[in-house]
Amino acid sequence: MQPGQHLGGRRLVLSYTLAMRKRASDRSQIKSVNGAQCFSTIRNAKRDYWRRIIDNAAEDADLYKVVGWHKLSPSLKAPPLVVDGISIESTREKAEALLEKVLHRYNDSDDLDYDPLEAEVRRPTLPWTTAISLEETEKNVIGVSSTSPGADRVTVRLLTACWQHIGEFIRDFFQRCLELTHFPSEWKLAEVVMLPKAGKRDKTSVRSWRPIALLSCIGKGLERLVARRISWAAIHYGIISPQHGGALPKRSAVDLVASFVYDVESAFAQGKEVTLVTLDVQGAFDALLPKRLLERMRKQGWPMELLRLISSFLADRRVKVRLEDTYTAESRMQCGTPQGSPLSPILYVLYLAELLNQDRALRFGYADDIAIYRASKSVESNVAMLERDIRQIMRWGAMNKVAFAPEKLEMIHLSRKRNASSPSVAVSPELIISPVTAVGEGQPALRWLGVWIDRKLSFKRHVSERASKALKVARHIKGLAGVKFGPPAASLRKAVITCVQSSLLYGSEIWYGGRLKPSAAAGYNRNQLVSTKLGPLIDKVNKIIVLAARGVLPAWRTAPTASVLRDAGLPSGGTALEHARIRFALRLRTLDAAHPLVRRLEAPPLPWQRATKLRCVDALVPRARGRYWPNRTFHPAAGPILQKEGRKKPQRSTSTHGGAS
């Protein structure tokens, strides 16, 4: 029922409207209709309408739609696009302009002039099989969360409902695709939705829009199957750097940042200073050149059957842009791989593997984000070494047709010295990278993979940023519920856990090492515990969780905090941080031996160095001797892998793969 649709309200609004139309001829009719009563009725109807929507939000879809109201923008038509100084207002013309300037801004003119598939393979290749089990097919097609369907409009929910009838057929079809090394053309059509980038307010620029490809859910099942096999083999056979993440199992962004923080803490213990530089690949997925990718995969040792399948996946791809329910005509792509495809991330990891393999100790990579660092006794020495490193990276990019966005180059010096200098990195006369030192809003820090890294690794800026983001959602949830009205408490609690707590605690494994830490003093005080001085940061986290808990329950403002948290089933800030810390410790027991965190834990610590945050977390859960953790895999050629204590020695093939060039 829409606002004002009840019979009394409709009659009152109709009478008032007719009276206003006849006000020039009949003044008596206007007086007979009470305008204040009319507007009051409309307000009450609107209030009842929205209250019913909020109170009945018991399902997850309805609940998260209501929770997402806090970031809604006015439902107005997008402003005109400005392309080459020309303003474009028509929706269709804007969609065509975005197609041309975003998706077609790169072409295959820089690709290789020969076919890598015709080259002779003289060395052994990695094992590959076309056999697929029904369990593996089910896991990759319907064993995922519901995703947006492609042009065929077949959803995961529909596939799940009829899986017992079509499961065997899809398995046979997938296996036949692998045997023929063919990717069906119907699954190559991408419906690209243009969404405004977060934080970009100038929507008149084409660079403020992000293309998201909607693909067939069945086709994504085959892509996911191939991607998981490639990811497993890339780690098992050492094709990629251990510090290269993205689209790889047990390789999260937080793991890479935690590895870097461990290195910085070790450098601080030796009296060194650290300089970090982050780079961003320009274009990323859209600029991937198919033949160059196939050439790199051939050199890495991938079998020819897989290369032909990837070639079929990348060839003759078509897109059509959707903007405000307006579609463009289908257009053929010359290069690139779709954003939103399960196979695209791992292909891009292999595309940049050579760059990260050139220095497996000091370079980190996650998708198109690259970070390099240097540690020495002075930042001047770091700058000199980084200048050489970045020049080498730029030369590699020019040789391999990989461009880096100069405006996204950032640098920060990490030091515990009070008056440390902050020199810039002069890559060339035209490219100078200035360090993050200017004091703006909050503490100067560099944002890398969602974590704010400040000069002394205090993480105050990071906690402030995460708290301010979670505070908006917590206030919104508290505003939805009252003492008398509001959604069910169980639904609100679920929203707090998934929308507030998860956002608030992102990266807590990096900065939270507990309330106590080993003393740095020598002598008899060496093994004593001292405060970590994280009380103010813990209080910030606790404040947000308490505010969200008061929105879950129909509690009065004067209700004690302890009882509110208990009845809401939510932990306090300190308890939530300890829980995340223990989860991280348990996760360390499931990592493979090539994982960057495991490699750092197995390295002997310095004799005079006190335990770092990572080693303190590792000590929370004892290592089980004689226990074997099976690494579940669907790679029939390699068979199951057993890992002792969650770790195993890396196995390399007889040929050399992924080495530095």
mmCIF file of N, CA and C in Angstrom, residues 513-593:
data_model
loop_
_atom_site.group_PDB
_atom_site.id
_atom_site.type_symbol
_atom_site.label_atom_id
_atom_site.label_comp_id
_atom_site.label_asym_id
_atom_site.label_seq_id
_atom_site.Cartn_x
_atom_site.Cartn_y
_atom_site.Cartn_z
ATOM 1 N N GLY A 513 47.850 -6.587 18.840
ATOM 2 C CA GLY A 513 48.677 -7.678 19.344
ATOM 3 C C GLY A 513 48.393 -8.031 20.784
ATOM 4 N N GLY A 514 47.218 -7.652 21.283
ATOM 5 C CA GLY A 514 46.887 -7.889 22.680
ATOM 6 C C GLY A 514 47.183 -6.671 23.534
ATOM 7 N N ARG A 515 46.744 -6.715 24.772
ATOM 8 C CA ARG A 515 46.983 -5.594 25.692
ATOM 9 C C ARG A 515 48.382 -5.613 26.291
ATOM 10 N N LEU A 516 49.054 -6.766 26.237
ATOM 11 C CA LEU A 516 50.394 -6.884 26.805
ATOM 12 C C LEU A 516 51.355 -7.403 25.749
ATOM 13 N N LYS A 517 52.623 -7.076 25.915
ATOM 14 C CA LYS A 517 53.665 -7.531 25.007
ATOM 15 C C LYS A 517 54.942 -7.761 25.811
ATOM 16 N N PRO A 518 55.875 -8.553 25.278
ATOM 17 C CA PRO A 518 57.143 -8.768 25.999
ATOM 18 C C PRO A 518 57.937 -7.475 26.107
ATOM 19 N N SER A 519 58.607 -7.332 27.203
ATOM 20 C CA SER A 519 59.403 -6.127 27.429
ATOM 21 C C SER A 519 60.650 -6.131 26.549
ATOM 22 N N ALA A 520 61.045 -4.930 26.117
ATOM 23 C CA ALA A 520 62.267 -4.786 25.317
ATOM 24 C C ALA A 520 63.498 -4.604 26.182
ATOM 25 N N ALA A 521 63.312 -4.541 27.482
ATOM 26 C CA ALA A 521 64.449 -4.333 28.377
ATOM 27 C C ALA A 521 65.292 -5.597 28.474
ATOM 28 N N ALA A 522 66.532 -5.420 28.814
ATOM 29 C CA ALA A 522 67.452 -6.547 28.966
ATOM 30 C C ALA A 522 67.520 -6.964 30.432
ATOM 31 N N GLY A 523 68.266 -8.011 30.697
ATOM 32 C CA GLY A 523 68.469 -8.460 32.067
ATOM 33 C C GLY A 523 67.266 -9.196 32.616
ATOM 34 N N TYR A 524 67.012 -9.007 33.916
ATOM 35 C CA TYR A 524 65.938 -9.755 34.564
ATOM 36 C C TYR A 524 64.556 -9.278 34.124
ATOM 37 N N ASN A 525 64.453 -8.113 33.470
ATOM 38 C CA ASN A 525 63.163 -7.610 32.995
ATOM 39 C C ASN A 525 62.829 -8.083 31.583
ATOM 40 N N ARG A 526 63.670 -8.928 31.009
ATOM 41 C CA ARG A 526 63.503 -9.276 29.601
ATOM 42 C C ARG A 526 62.192 -10.012 29.348
ATOM 43 N N ASN A 527 61.809 -10.917 30.210
ATOM 44 C CA ASN A 527 60.620 -11.738 29.991
ATOM 45 C C ASN A 527 59.366 -11.155 30.625
ATOM 46 N N GLN A 528 59.446 -9.968 31.153
ATOM 47 C CA GLN A 528 58.266 -9.348 31.740
ATOM 48 C C GLN A 528 57.344 -8.812 30.653
ATOM 49 N N LEU A 529 56.068 -8.694 30.993
ATOM 50 C CA LEU A 529 55.070 -8.172 30.066
ATOM 51 C C LEU A 529 54.769 -6.725 30.398
ATOM 52 N N VAL A 530 54.677 -5.922 29.363
ATOM 53 C CA VAL A 530 54.365 -4.502 29.526
ATOM 54 C C VAL A 530 53.150 -4.175 28.670
ATOM 55 N N SER A 531 52.584 -3.015 28.908
ATOM 56 C CA SER A 531 51.382 -2.609 28.180
ATOM 57 C C SER A 531 51.717 -2.248 26.732
ATOM 58 N N THR A 532 50.804 -2.583 25.827
ATOM 59 C CA THR A 532 50.954 -2.201 24.419
ATOM 60 C C THR A 532 50.428 -0.796 24.145
ATOM 61 N N LYS A 533 49.790 -0.199 25.142
ATOM 62 C CA LYS A 533 49.255 1.163 25.024
ATOM 63 C C LYS A 533 48.248 1.287 23.880
ATOM 64 N N LEU A 534 47.426 0.246 23.731
ATOM 65 C CA LEU A 534 46.383 0.254 22.708
ATOM 66 C C LEU A 534 45.017 0.592 23.283
ATOM 67 N N GLY A 535 44.984 1.062 24.532
ATOM 68 C CA GLY A 535 43.707 1.365 25.167
ATOM 69 C C GLY A 535 42.837 2.332 24.385
ATOM 70 N N PRO A 536 43.366 3.476 23.899
ATOM 71 C CA PRO A 536 42.519 4.403 23.130
ATOM 72 C C PRO A 536 41.946 3.782 21.860
ATOM 73 N N LEU A 537 42.705 2.948 21.184
ATOM 74 C CA LEU A 537 42.197 2.315 19.967
ATOM 75 C C LEU A 537 41.117 1.286 20.293
ATOM 76 N N ILE A 538 41.312 0.541 21.377
ATOM 77 C CA ILE A 538 40.297 -0.433 21.789
ATOM 78 C C ILE A 538 39.017 0.283 22.203
ATOM 79 N N ASP A 539 39.148 1.424 22.864
ATOM 80 C CA ASP A 539 37.967 2.190 23.263
ATOM 81 C C ASP A 539 37.180 2.674 22.047
ATOM 82 N N LYS A 540 37.870 3.057 20.984
ATOM 83 C CA LYS A 540 37.169 3.471 19.764
ATOM 84 C C LYS A 540 36.349 2.331 19.189
ATOM 85 N N VAL A 541 36.947 1.154 19.149
ATOM 86 C CA VAL A 541 36.236 -0.013 18.637
ATOM 87 C C VAL A 541 35.048 -0.347 19.524
ATOM 88 N N ASN A 542 35.247 -0.298 20.828
ATOM 89 C CA ASN A 542 34.173 -0.628 21.766
ATOM 90 C C ASN A 542 33.017 0.363 21.660
ATOM 91 N N LYS A 543 33.319 1.626 21.450
ATOM 92 C CA LYS A 543 32.280 2.649 21.355
ATOM 93 C C LYS A 543 31.341 2.371 20.183
ATOM 94 N N ILE A 544 31.885 1.961 19.052
ATOM 95 C CA ILE A 544 31.058 1.679 17.876
ATOM 96 C C ILE A 544 30.185 0.451 18.116
ATOM 97 N N ILE A 545 30.758 -0.594 18.709
ATOM 98 C CA ILE A 545 29.985 -1.819 18.938
ATOM 99 C C ILE A 545 28.865 -1.571 19.944
ATOM 100 N N VAL A 546 29.130 -0.793 20.976
ATOM 101 C CA VAL A 546 28.089 -0.478 21.963
ATOM 102 C C VAL A 546 26.964 0.312 21.311
ATOM 103 N N LEU A 547 27.299 1.272 20.472
ATOM 104 C CA LEU A 547 26.270 2.046 19.779
ATOM 105 C C LEU A 547 25.411 1.149 18.901
ATOM 106 N N ALA A 548 26.042 0.225 18.183
ATOM 107 C CA ALA A 548 25.282 -0.695 17.343
ATOM 108 C C ALA A 548 24.430 -1.638 18.178
ATOM 109 N N ALA A 549 24.940 -2.071 19.336
ATOM 110 C CA ALA A 549 24.168 -2.966 20.203
ATOM 111 C C ALA A 549 22.920 -2.281 20.733
ATOM 112 N N ARG A 550 23.003 -0.996 21.014
ATOM 113 C CA ARG A 550 21.822 -0.272 21.485
ATOM 114 C C ARG A 550 20.782 -0.119 20.379
ATOM 115 N N GLY A 551 21.213 -0.253 19.124
ATOM 116 C CA GLY A 551 20.248 -0.250 18.041
ATOM 117 C C GLY A 551 19.602 -1.597 17.810
ATOM 118 N N VAL A 552 20.208 -2.658 18.326
ATOM 119 C CA VAL A 552 19.654 -3.995 18.140
ATOM 120 C C VAL A 552 18.460 -4.227 19.050
ATOM 121 N N LEU A 553 18.582 -3.813 20.315
ATOM 122 C CA LEU A 553 17.561 -4.111 21.315
ATOM 123 C C LEU A 553 16.661 -2.906 21.562
ATOM 124 N N PRO A 554 15.431 -3.147 21.922
ATOM 125 C CA PRO A 554 14.551 -2.038 22.338
ATOM 126 C C PRO A 554 14.873 -1.608 23.765
ATOM 127 N N ALA A 555 16.076 -1.062 23.937
ATOM 128 C CA ALA A 555 16.549 -0.698 25.271
ATOM 129 C C ALA A 555 16.499 0.808 25.444
ATOM 130 N N TRP A 556 16.285 1.240 26.674
ATOM 131 C CA TRP A 556 16.295 2.660 26.985
ATOM 132 C C TRP A 556 17.721 3.187 26.995
ATOM 133 N N ARG A 557 17.835 4.479 26.924
ATOM 134 C CA ARG A 557 19.150 5.101 26.854
ATOM 135 C C ARG A 557 19.958 4.856 28.119
ATOM 136 N N THR A 558 19.277 4.703 29.243
ATOM 137 C CA THR A 558 19.969 4.532 30.527
ATOM 138 C C THR A 558 20.304 3.076 30.845
ATOM 139 N N ALA A 559 20.022 2.155 29.928
ATOM 140 C CA ALA A 559 20.314 0.743 30.182
ATOM 141 C C ALA A 559 21.818 0.533 30.303
ATOM 142 N N PRO A 560 22.278 -0.270 31.264
ATOM 143 C CA PRO A 560 23.724 -0.506 31.427
ATOM 144 C C PRO A 560 24.338 -1.132 30.175
ATOM 145 N N THR A 561 25.554 -0.735 29.877
ATOM 146 C CA THR A 561 26.225 -1.219 28.665
ATOM 147 C C THR A 561 26.449 -2.722 28.714
ATOM 148 N N ALA A 562 26.860 -3.234 29.871
ATOM 149 C CA ALA A 562 27.148 -4.664 29.980
ATOM 150 C C ALA A 562 25.909 -5.504 29.690
ATOM 151 N N SER A 563 24.755 -5.086 30.218
ATOM 152 C CA SER A 563 23.531 -5.849 29.986
ATOM 153 C C SER A 563 23.066 -5.736 28.538
ATOM 154 N N VAL A 564 23.283 -4.570 27.920
ATOM 155 C CA VAL A 564 22.897 -4.404 26.513
ATOM 156 C C VAL A 564 23.720 -5.329 25.625
ATOM 157 N N LEU A 565 25.027 -5.381 25.850
ATOM 158 C CA LEU A 565 25.873 -6.269 25.057
ATOM 159 C C LEU A 565 25.517 -7.730 25.289
ATOM 160 N N ARG A 566 25.215 -8.080 26.532
ATOM 161 C CA ARG A 566 24.870 -9.467 26.839
ATOM 162 C C ARG A 566 23.563 -9.861 26.165
ATOM 163 N N ASP A 567 22.543 -9.030 26.286
ATOM 164 C CA ASP A 567 21.240 -9.366 25.714
ATOM 165 C C ASP A 567 21.249 -9.301 24.188
ATOM 166 N N ALA A 568 22.103 -8.445 23.616
ATOM 167 C CA ALA A 568 22.190 -8.363 22.154
ATOM 168 C C ALA A 568 23.031 -9.479 21.562
ATOM 169 N N GLY A 569 23.752 -10.199 22.400
ATOM 170 C CA GLY A 569 24.598 -11.272 21.898
ATOM 171 C C GLY A 569 25.799 -10.772 21.132
ATOM 172 N N LEU A 570 26.309 -9.614 21.527
ATOM 173 C CA LEU A 570 27.457 -9.014 20.851
ATOM 174 C C LEU A 570 28.621 -8.884 21.822
ATOM 175 N N PRO A 571 29.838 -9.039 21.351
ATOM 176 C CA PRO A 571 31.002 -8.908 22.232
ATOM 177 C C PRO A 571 31.374 -7.448 22.425
ATOM 178 N N SER A 572 32.106 -7.179 23.465
ATOM 179 C CA SER A 572 32.669 -5.844 23.635
ATOM 180 C C SER A 572 33.816 -5.650 22.645
ATOM 181 N N GLY A 573 34.358 -4.434 22.596
ATOM 182 C CA GLY A 573 35.438 -4.178 21.658
ATOM 183 C C GLY A 573 36.657 -5.038 21.916
ATOM 184 N N GLY A 574 37.067 -5.147 23.183
ATOM 185 C CA GLY A 574 38.230 -5.960 23.509
ATOM 186 C C GLY A 574 38.016 -7.432 23.208
ATOM 187 N N THR A 575 36.812 -7.940 23.512
ATOM 188 C CA THR A 575 36.521 -9.347 23.235
ATOM 189 C C THR A 575 36.502 -9.625 21.741
ATOM 190 N N ALA A 576 35.923 -8.713 20.966
ATOM 191 C CA ALA A 576 35.887 -8.894 19.510
ATOM 192 C C ALA A 576 37.293 -8.913 18.922
ATOM 193 N N LEU A 577 38.164 -8.051 19.423
ATOM 194 C CA LEU A 577 39.538 -8.028 18.932
ATOM 195 C C LEU A 577 40.290 -9.305 19.309
ATOM 196 N N GLU A 578 40.077 -9.795 20.530
ATOM 197 C CA GLU A 578 40.725 -11.043 20.933
ATOM 198 C C GLU A 578 40.209 -12.221 20.110
ATOM 199 N N HIS A 579 38.913 -12.204 19.808
ATOM 200 C CA HIS A 579 38.340 -13.278 18.993
ATOM 201 C C HIS A 579 38.955 -13.271 17.599
ATOM 202 N N ALA A 580 39.092 -12.085 17.001
ATOM 203 C CA ALA A 580 39.720 -11.987 15.681
ATOM 204 C C ALA A 580 41.175 -12.435 15.734
ATOM 205 N N ARG A 581 41.838 -12.144 16.836
ATOM 206 C CA ARG A 581 43.247 -12.542 16.991
ATOM 207 C C ARG A 581 43.382 -14.058 17.073
ATOM 208 N N ILE A 582 42.486 -14.711 17.793
ATOM 209 C CA ILE A 582 42.547 -16.171 17.907
ATOM 210 C C ILE A 582 42.183 -16.827 16.574
ATOM 211 N N ARG A 583 41.212 -16.259 15.859
ATOM 212 C CA ARG A 583 40.881 -16.784 14.534
ATOM 213 C C ARG A 583 42.088 -16.711 13.604
ATOM 214 N N PHE A 584 42.817 -15.617 13.699
ATOM 215 C CA PHE A 584 44.011 -15.462 12.874
ATOM 216 C C PHE A 584 45.064 -16.500 13.261
ATOM 217 N N ALA A 585 45.195 -16.785 14.558
ATOM 218 C CA ALA A 585 46.154 -17.800 15.005
ATOM 219 C C ALA A 585 45.762 -19.185 14.499
ATOM 220 N N LEU A 586 44.476 -19.496 14.520
ATOM 221 C CA LEU A 586 44.024 -20.782 13.993
ATOM 222 C C LEU A 586 44.241 -20.869 12.488
ATOM 223 N N ARG A 587 44.069 -19.758 11.822
ATOM 224 C CA ARG A 587 44.261 -19.753 10.370
ATOM 225 C C ARG A 587 45.719 -20.001 10.001
ATOM 226 N N LEU A 588 46.636 -19.554 10.843
ATOM 227 C CA LEU A 588 48.057 -19.792 10.570
ATOM 228 C C LEU A 588 48.378 -21.279 10.512
ATOM 229 N N ARG A 589 47.590 -22.103 11.220
ATOM 230 C CA ARG A 589 47.842 -23.543 11.224
ATOM 231 C C ARG A 589 47.372 -24.217 9.937
ATOM 232 N N THR A 590 46.635 -23.520 9.099
ATOM 233 C CA THR A 590 46.109 -24.117 7.867
ATOM 234 C C THR A 590 46.863 -23.665 6.624
ATOM 235 N N LEU A 591 47.905 -22.855 6.781
ATOM 236 C CA LEU A 591 48.604 -22.291 5.629
ATOM 237 C C LEU A 591 49.673 -23.250 5.121
ATOM 238 N N ASP A 592 49.961 -23.155 3.825
ATOM 239 C CA ASP A 592 50.980 -24.001 3.220
ATOM 240 C C ASP A 592 52.366 -23.440 3.503
ATOM 241 N N ALA A 593 53.379 -24.226 3.212
ATOM 242 C CA ALA A 593 54.751 -23.848 3.551
ATOM 243 C C ALA A 593 55.259 -22.676 2.738
#
